[in-house]
Amino acid sequence: MLIKLLKTILALSIAATIAFGAEAVRFNVVDGDAEKQYNALVNKKIESVGFILSDPHARINDAYKVKYGTKTLEDGKPNPQYDPEWVERLDNLGFFSVANDEALRPLLLKAPELGGFSPFNLHIYKNKNENKTYVGHIVPSLMLDIVGVKDKAIRSEFEAMFPALDELVQKEIGGKVEISQYSSLPAKKMMNFEVIFDRPADLEDYLDEFQEGLEEAFEDKEYIIAGFKNFKEAYDDADLEFDKYDAYFVYSLCHFTYSYNMFNKGRPDAGAFAPCSMYMYIEKDSNKLIIGMPMLSTWVAALNIKDKVMGKSVDDLDAEIIQIMKSLGAKEI
């Protein structure tokens, strides 16, 4: 009876770990300012383990200080963006989008939704009130759970990209590895759309027009196009087979005021989810543009964010992004 009871307790314990202890974000936490080591890592050494850096955004905290912490503009006029509650809380905050293009190619052919975290941010931040630097990324199993990939083989191959990267970070940055945990994700993890269009003789004409409209629509709502990665073009240039798609590209989106209110006001770790990756693709000879992006509400759940103001801002942005896409003729699916 005792052995049976112990087995039952052990089984329940394992189940609880799975249900209530899923991994979210992995950080190397090292004493001191590791900015120089980090810059050498992402600019010179990361390609040694197959990853390519695109669209780096270093020291975003400096831009926060200029935009929200400066009362007057250079011309002497009042700064309308000045935050009267401004407090400089960060010594460093950087978004560096990386992806293992070679390893991703066969996976994107099977699971295009992986573009929701391809590229992803190898994040760095340092708070002013502690002498520690944090370098890390979302755990790959969480990326897969959010975009909805369930195929075990694809999951295994995707996750297999990360140990070499984590070993490199350990070697170059060092420190203690800390992995946060979460209990659950929202039922709706992704926003998905399709745009049906009349396919022209030259597909580039349609794409140029759509991309121009999309960029203008988001910029009108104070979003920043923080990055753009054209996987189809990259693979074609490298003579790597990617013929399933006539187009496949990923936008990186950032709402600067939202990021300031989230990252500079207490949750710089959430920067691991930024900028938001919105992938788009057209299958060969198709007249349908497929679009997907992780819901920002997944940030709140995965990072156990309890602040109601932050939570509302996330819900507002999710709703706004969906409306922007609908205004462009996208149908939510």
Tab-separated table of C-alpha atoms in Angstrom:
chain	number	residue	atom	x	y	z
A	1	MET	CA	0.000	0.000	0.000
A	2	LEU	CA	2.799	2.427	0.906
A	3	ILE	CA	4.635	1.730	-2.364
A	4	LYS	CA	1.397	2.275	-4.291
A	5	LEU	CA	0.805	5.529	-2.427
A	6	LEU	CA	4.324	6.759	-3.159
A	7	LYS	CA	3.888	5.932	-6.831
A	8	THR	CA	0.632	7.874	-6.874
A	9	ILE	CA	2.247	10.877	-5.218
A	10	LEU	CA	5.153	10.724	-7.657
A	11	ALA	CA	2.789	10.544	-10.626
A	12	LEU	CA	0.810	13.511	-9.358
A	13	SER	CA	4.032	15.416	-8.757
A	14	ILE	CA	5.189	14.807	-12.333
A	15	ALA	CA	1.782	15.811	-13.683
A	16	ALA	CA	1.864	19.001	-11.615
A	17	THR	CA	5.307	19.814	-12.971
A	18	ILE	CA	4.044	19.476	-16.516
A	19	ALA	CA	0.864	21.440	-15.868
A	20	PHE	CA	2.226	24.117	-13.599
A	21	GLY	CA	5.960	24.236	-14.271
A	22	ALA	CA	6.377	24.654	-18.017
A	23	GLU	CA	9.510	26.567	-19.004
A	24	ALA	CA	9.158	30.081	-20.415
A	25	VAL	CA	12.342	32.146	-20.783
A	26	ARG	CA	15.973	31.155	-20.289
A	27	PHE	CA	18.480	33.785	-19.133
A	28	ASN	CA	22.172	33.677	-18.361
A	29	VAL	CA	22.571	36.028	-15.414
A	30	VAL	CA	26.104	37.310	-14.917
A	31	ASP	CA	27.570	39.808	-12.465
A	32	GLY	CA	28.580	43.163	-13.891
A	33	ASP	CA	28.092	44.807	-17.256
A	34	ALA	CA	28.439	42.201	-20.025
A	35	GLU	CA	27.614	44.491	-22.953
A	36	LYS	CA	31.045	44.154	-24.596
A	37	GLN	CA	31.012	40.371	-24.341
A	38	TYR	CA	27.474	40.297	-25.699
A	39	ASN	CA	28.315	42.536	-28.667
A	40	ALA	CA	31.248	40.295	-29.562
A	41	LEU	CA	28.962	37.275	-29.298
A	42	VAL	CA	26.199	38.507	-31.607
A	43	ASN	CA	28.402	40.381	-34.081
A	44	LYS	CA	31.297	37.953	-34.476
A	45	LYS	CA	30.756	34.542	-32.912
A	46	ILE	CA	27.127	33.555	-33.279
A	47	GLU	CA	27.521	32.390	-36.881
A	48	SER	CA	29.892	29.681	-35.635
A	49	VAL	CA	26.825	27.799	-34.346
A	50	GLY	CA	24.696	28.464	-37.434
A	51	PHE	CA	22.785	31.559	-36.355
A	52	ILE	CA	22.549	34.748	-38.400
A	53	LEU	CA	21.947	38.165	-36.875
A	54	SER	CA	19.448	40.443	-38.583
A	55	ASP	CA	18.044	43.854	-37.663
A	56	PRO	CA	19.950	44.487	-34.404
A	57	HIS	CA	18.541	47.155	-32.104
A	58	ALA	CA	21.105	48.025	-29.440
A	59	ARG	CA	20.532	50.153	-26.353
A	60	ILE	CA	16.851	50.888	-26.841
A	61	ASN	CA	16.917	52.336	-23.346
A	62	ASP	CA	18.844	55.330	-24.695
A	63	ALA	CA	15.985	56.068	-27.089
A	64	TYR	CA	13.507	55.840	-24.196
A	65	LYS	CA	15.517	58.490	-22.351
A	66	VAL	CA	15.473	60.851	-25.319
A	67	LYS	CA	11.818	60.345	-26.234
A	68	TYR	CA	10.167	60.056	-22.818
A	69	GLY	CA	12.740	61.432	-20.385
A	70	THR	CA	13.551	64.742	-22.085
A	71	LYS	CA	11.306	67.711	-21.305
A	72	THR	CA	12.316	69.916	-24.224
A	73	LEU	CA	13.223	69.217	-27.821
A	74	GLU	CA	16.400	70.430	-29.529
A	75	ASP	CA	14.538	73.485	-30.821
A	76	GLY	CA	13.565	74.425	-27.276
A	77	LYS	CA	9.908	73.487	-27.636
A	78	PRO	CA	8.203	71.228	-25.078
A	79	ASN	CA	8.470	67.532	-25.834
A	80	PRO	CA	4.898	66.219	-26.246
A	81	GLN	CA	6.137	62.674	-25.563
A	82	TYR	CA	7.712	63.566	-22.204
A	83	ASP	CA	6.524	61.321	-19.387
A	84	PRO	CA	6.215	63.300	-16.113
A	85	GLU	CA	6.650	60.002	-14.284
A	86	TRP	CA	9.911	59.287	-16.145
A	87	VAL	CA	12.443	57.248	-14.199
A	88	GLU	CA	15.523	55.798	-15.854
A	89	ARG	CA	15.450	52.168	-14.780
A	90	LEU	CA	17.672	50.496	-17.384
A	91	ASP	CA	21.386	50.544	-18.138
A	92	ASN	CA	20.855	48.413	-21.223
A	93	LEU	CA	18.048	46.928	-23.284
A	94	GLY	CA	18.709	45.348	-26.660
A	95	PHE	CA	16.766	43.396	-29.262
A	96	PHE	CA	18.909	41.256	-31.553
A	97	SER	CA	16.931	39.104	-33.978
A	98	VAL	CA	18.622	35.813	-34.832
A	99	ALA	CA	17.714	32.667	-36.752
A	100	ASN	CA	19.434	29.500	-37.877
A	101	ASP	CA	18.495	29.847	-41.540
A	102	GLU	CA	19.992	26.560	-42.702
A	103	ALA	CA	18.354	24.421	-40.037
A	104	LEU	CA	15.057	26.288	-40.386
A	105	ARG	CA	14.605	25.771	-44.121
A	106	PRO	CA	13.293	22.170	-44.076
A	107	LEU	CA	11.151	22.985	-41.047
A	108	LEU	CA	9.540	26.048	-42.639
A	109	LEU	CA	8.626	23.857	-45.605
A	110	LYS	CA	6.678	21.615	-43.227
A	111	ALA	CA	5.487	24.132	-40.623
A	112	PRO	CA	5.385	27.722	-41.952
A	113	GLU	CA	3.940	28.906	-38.650
A	114	LEU	CA	7.461	28.682	-37.191
A	115	GLY	CA	7.860	32.171	-38.645
A	116	GLY	CA	6.093	33.385	-35.497
A	117	PHE	CA	9.489	33.067	-33.782
A	118	SER	CA	11.853	33.071	-36.739
A	119	PRO	CA	13.795	35.168	-36.189
A	120	PHE	CA	13.613	35.457	-32.399
A	121	ASN	CA	15.266	37.877	-29.998
A	122	LEU	CA	18.506	36.973	-28.254
A	123	HIS	CA	17.704	39.498	-25.575
A	124	ILE	CA	19.985	41.558	-23.354
A	125	TYR	CA	19.082	43.848	-20.487
A	126	LYS	CA	20.568	45.325	-17.334
A	127	ASN	CA	18.653	47.116	-14.597
A	128	LYS	CA	20.191	50.217	-13.052
A	129	ASN	CA	19.450	49.006	-9.541
A	130	GLU	CA	21.478	45.795	-9.791
A	131	ASN	CA	24.925	44.943	-11.073
A	132	LYS	CA	23.812	42.024	-13.234
A	133	THR	CA	23.357	41.480	-16.975
A	134	TYR	CA	20.696	39.178	-18.404
A	135	VAL	CA	21.147	37.463	-21.784
A	136	GLY	CA	18.622	34.967	-23.073
A	137	HIS	CA	15.678	33.895	-25.171
A	138	ILE	CA	12.281	32.239	-25.074
A	139	VAL	CA	12.541	28.502	-24.486
A	140	PRO	CA	11.934	26.746	-27.840
A	141	SER	CA	9.199	24.470	-26.464
A	142	LEU	CA	7.197	27.583	-25.567
A	143	MET	CA	7.703	29.010	-29.067
A	144	LEU	CA	6.352	25.750	-30.491
A	145	ASP	CA	3.397	25.675	-28.112
A	146	ILE	CA	2.417	29.239	-29.004
A	147	VAL	CA	2.565	28.787	-32.785
A	148	GLY	CA	0.792	25.440	-32.468
A	149	VAL	CA	3.331	22.940	-33.799
A	150	LYS	CA	2.492	19.520	-32.398
A	151	ASP	CA	4.410	17.203	-34.727
A	152	LYS	CA	7.017	15.506	-32.540
A	153	ALA	CA	9.658	15.240	-35.260
A	154	ILE	CA	9.395	18.927	-36.159
A	155	ARG	CA	9.477	19.924	-32.499
A	156	SER	CA	12.566	17.798	-31.931
A	157	GLU	CA	14.406	19.261	-34.929
A	158	PHE	CA	13.494	22.821	-33.975
A	159	GLU	CA	14.596	22.378	-30.369
A	160	ALA	CA	17.847	20.759	-31.550
A	161	MET	CA	19.038	24.148	-32.848
A	162	PHE	CA	19.263	25.652	-29.383
A	163	PRO	CA	21.803	23.662	-27.319
A	164	ALA	CA	24.721	24.928	-29.441
A	165	LEU	CA	23.504	28.504	-29.028
A	166	ASP	CA	23.043	28.083	-25.281
A	167	GLU	CA	26.519	26.576	-24.954
A	168	LEU	CA	27.991	29.533	-26.830
A	169	VAL	CA	26.179	32.003	-24.572
A	170	GLN	CA	27.451	30.105	-21.533
A	171	LYS	CA	30.987	30.219	-22.886
A	172	GLU	CA	30.981	33.898	-23.848
A	173	ILE	CA	28.666	35.383	-21.196
A	174	GLY	CA	28.812	32.853	-18.369
A	175	GLY	CA	26.904	33.318	-15.162
A	176	LYS	CA	24.019	31.352	-13.715
A	177	VAL	CA	21.219	30.005	-15.911
A	178	GLU	CA	17.741	30.978	-14.722
A	179	ILE	CA	14.619	29.632	-16.439
A	180	SER	CA	11.257	31.130	-15.578
A	181	GLN	CA	8.117	29.005	-15.514
A	182	TYR	CA	4.448	29.500	-16.250
A	183	SER	CA	1.219	27.671	-15.538
A	184	SER	CA	-0.904	28.096	-18.659
A	185	LEU	CA	-1.341	29.915	-21.967
A	186	PRO	CA	-4.467	31.625	-23.312
A	187	ALA	CA	-6.805	29.550	-25.468
A	188	LYS	CA	-6.160	31.869	-28.415
A	189	LYS	CA	-2.403	31.996	-28.889
A	190	MET	CA	-2.158	33.232	-32.472
A	191	MET	CA	-3.808	35.777	-34.697
A	192	ASN	CA	-4.172	34.286	-38.170
A	193	PHE	CA	-5.347	35.903	-41.394
A	194	GLU	CA	-5.688	35.293	-45.095
A	195	VAL	CA	-5.871	37.733	-47.981
A	196	ILE	CA	-7.315	36.487	-51.254
A	197	PHE	CA	-6.100	38.550	-54.213
A	198	ASP	CA	-6.207	38.631	-57.985
A	199	ARG	CA	-2.825	37.250	-58.902
A	200	PRO	CA	-1.001	39.478	-61.396
A	201	ALA	CA	1.483	38.289	-63.989
A	202	ASP	CA	4.243	39.721	-61.811
A	203	LEU	CA	3.645	38.759	-58.169
A	204	GLU	CA	6.150	41.393	-57.031
A	205	ASP	CA	3.731	44.113	-58.124
A	206	TYR	CA	1.109	42.837	-55.690
A	207	LEU	CA	3.602	42.286	-52.869
A	208	ASP	CA	5.121	45.745	-53.236
A	209	GLU	CA	1.680	47.342	-53.044
A	210	PHE	CA	0.552	45.227	-50.076
A	211	GLN	CA	3.762	45.748	-48.133
A	212	GLU	CA	3.671	49.495	-48.696
A	213	GLY	CA	0.087	49.645	-47.431
A	214	LEU	CA	0.875	47.468	-44.419
A	215	GLU	CA	3.890	49.523	-43.392
A	216	GLU	CA	1.956	52.783	-43.711
A	217	ALA	CA	-1.004	51.400	-41.742
A	218	PHE	CA	1.160	50.319	-38.823
A	219	GLU	CA	3.307	53.436	-38.828
A	220	ASP	CA	0.137	55.576	-38.763
A	221	LYS	CA	-0.703	53.838	-35.465
A	222	GLU	CA	2.800	54.574	-34.081
A	223	TYR	CA	4.278	51.130	-34.648
A	224	ILE	CA	7.859	50.738	-35.804
A	225	ILE	CA	8.868	48.309	-38.520
A	226	ALA	CA	11.745	46.955	-36.467
A	227	GLY	CA	12.854	44.354	-38.981
A	228	PHE	CA	12.130	42.496	-42.188
A	229	LYS	CA	13.501	39.108	-43.190
A	230	ASN	CA	12.810	37.628	-46.616
A	231	PHE	CA	13.420	33.891	-46.235
A	232	LYS	CA	12.337	33.117	-49.789
A	233	GLU	CA	14.843	35.562	-51.237
A	234	ALA	CA	17.626	34.379	-48.924
A	235	TYR	CA	17.135	30.721	-49.842
A	236	ASP	CA	16.833	31.480	-53.554
A	237	ASP	CA	20.051	33.526	-53.441
A	238	ALA	CA	21.791	30.600	-51.768
A	239	ASP	CA	20.379	28.117	-54.334
A	240	LEU	CA	18.539	26.254	-51.575
A	241	GLU	CA	15.238	24.606	-52.450
A	242	PHE	CA	12.254	26.574	-51.185
A	243	ASP	CA	9.915	26.164	-54.136
A	244	LYS	CA	6.865	25.389	-52.017
A	245	TYR	CA	6.494	29.146	-51.600
A	246	ASP	CA	6.347	31.982	-54.102
A	247	ALA	CA	6.878	34.330	-51.155
A	248	TYR	CA	7.813	33.922	-47.504
A	249	PHE	CA	8.857	36.836	-45.333
A	250	VAL	CA	8.651	38.004	-41.723
A	251	TYR	CA	8.013	41.496	-40.361
A	252	SER	CA	9.246	42.522	-36.908
A	253	LEU	CA	6.808	44.978	-35.315
A	254	CYS	CA	7.257	47.157	-32.259
A	255	HIS	CA	4.966	49.703	-30.639
A	256	PHE	CA	7.503	51.984	-29.025
A	257	THR	CA	5.279	53.515	-26.336
A	258	TYR	CA	3.991	50.101	-25.340
A	259	SER	CA	7.550	48.764	-25.147
A	260	TYR	CA	8.591	51.701	-22.960
A	261	ASN	CA	5.678	51.187	-20.575
A	262	MET	CA	6.398	47.476	-20.347
A	263	PHE	CA	10.186	47.208	-20.400
A	264	ASN	CA	11.270	50.414	-18.659
A	265	LYS	CA	8.547	50.165	-16.025
A	266	GLY	CA	9.411	46.870	-14.446
A	267	ARG	CA	9.390	44.011	-16.962
A	268	PRO	CA	12.500	44.193	-19.145
A	269	ASP	CA	12.488	40.380	-19.255
A	270	ALA	CA	9.404	40.621	-21.496
A	271	GLY	CA	11.715	41.983	-24.159
A	272	ALA	CA	12.574	38.361	-24.947
A	273	PHE	CA	9.235	38.284	-26.807
A	274	ALA	CA	9.958	41.462	-28.758
A	275	PRO	CA	9.746	42.580	-31.435
A	276	CYS	CA	6.640	40.741	-32.606
A	277	SER	CA	7.220	38.474	-35.610
A	278	MET	CA	4.448	38.539	-38.221
A	279	TYR	CA	5.070	35.952	-40.925
A	280	MET	CA	3.503	36.004	-44.376
A	281	TYR	CA	3.662	33.511	-47.207
A	282	ILE	CA	2.124	32.618	-50.542
A	283	GLU	CA	2.286	29.016	-51.636
A	284	LYS	CA	3.355	28.266	-55.207
A	285	ASP	CA	0.836	29.508	-57.812
A	286	SER	CA	-1.627	30.472	-55.059
A	287	ASN	CA	-3.695	33.663	-54.862
A	288	LYS	CA	-3.861	33.537	-51.074
A	289	LEU	CA	-1.542	35.393	-48.683
A	290	ILE	CA	-1.380	33.634	-45.307
A	291	ILE	CA	-0.430	35.703	-42.251
A	292	GLY	CA	0.204	34.792	-38.635
A	293	MET	CA	1.527	36.379	-35.442
A	294	PRO	CA	1.599	35.319	-31.779
A	295	MET	CA	-0.913	37.132	-29.594
A	296	LEU	CA	0.718	39.540	-27.166
A	297	SER	CA	-1.512	38.027	-24.486
A	298	THR	CA	0.829	35.034	-24.548
A	299	TRP	CA	3.493	37.348	-23.064
A	300	VAL	CA	1.294	38.082	-20.058
A	301	ALA	CA	0.531	34.415	-19.438
A	302	ALA	CA	4.047	33.070	-19.986
A	303	LEU	CA	5.665	35.734	-17.801
A	304	ASN	CA	2.963	35.760	-15.102
A	305	ILE	CA	2.459	39.509	-15.538
A	306	LYS	CA	-0.086	40.612	-12.937
A	307	ASP	CA	-0.003	44.373	-13.501
A	308	LYS	CA	-3.490	45.338	-14.727
A	309	VAL	CA	-2.302	48.358	-16.705
A	310	MET	CA	0.240	46.248	-18.579
A	311	GLY	CA	-2.374	43.561	-19.131
A	312	LYS	CA	-4.863	46.027	-20.585
A	313	SER	CA	-2.247	47.533	-22.902
A	314	VAL	CA	-1.535	44.041	-24.240
A	315	ASP	CA	-5.227	43.372	-24.869
A	316	ASP	CA	-5.586	46.767	-26.558
A	317	LEU	CA	-2.643	46.103	-28.882
A	318	ASP	CA	-3.912	42.643	-29.806
A	319	ALA	CA	-7.270	44.164	-30.748
A	320	GLU	CA	-5.648	47.045	-32.622
A	321	ILE	CA	-3.347	44.806	-34.680
A	322	ILE	CA	-6.307	42.651	-35.696
A	323	GLN	CA	-8.222	45.763	-36.786
A	324	ILE	CA	-5.249	47.075	-38.762
A	325	MET	CA	-4.989	43.794	-40.620
A	326	LYS	CA	-8.727	43.766	-41.340
A	327	SER	CA	-8.421	47.307	-42.718
A	328	LEU	CA	-5.926	45.929	-45.206
A	329	GLY	CA	-8.415	43.355	-46.449
A	330	ALA	CA	-7.233	40.483	-44.292
A	331	LYS	CA	-9.809	37.996	-43.070
A	332	GLU	CA	-9.252	36.581	-39.601
A	333	ILE	CA	-9.189	32.771	-39.637
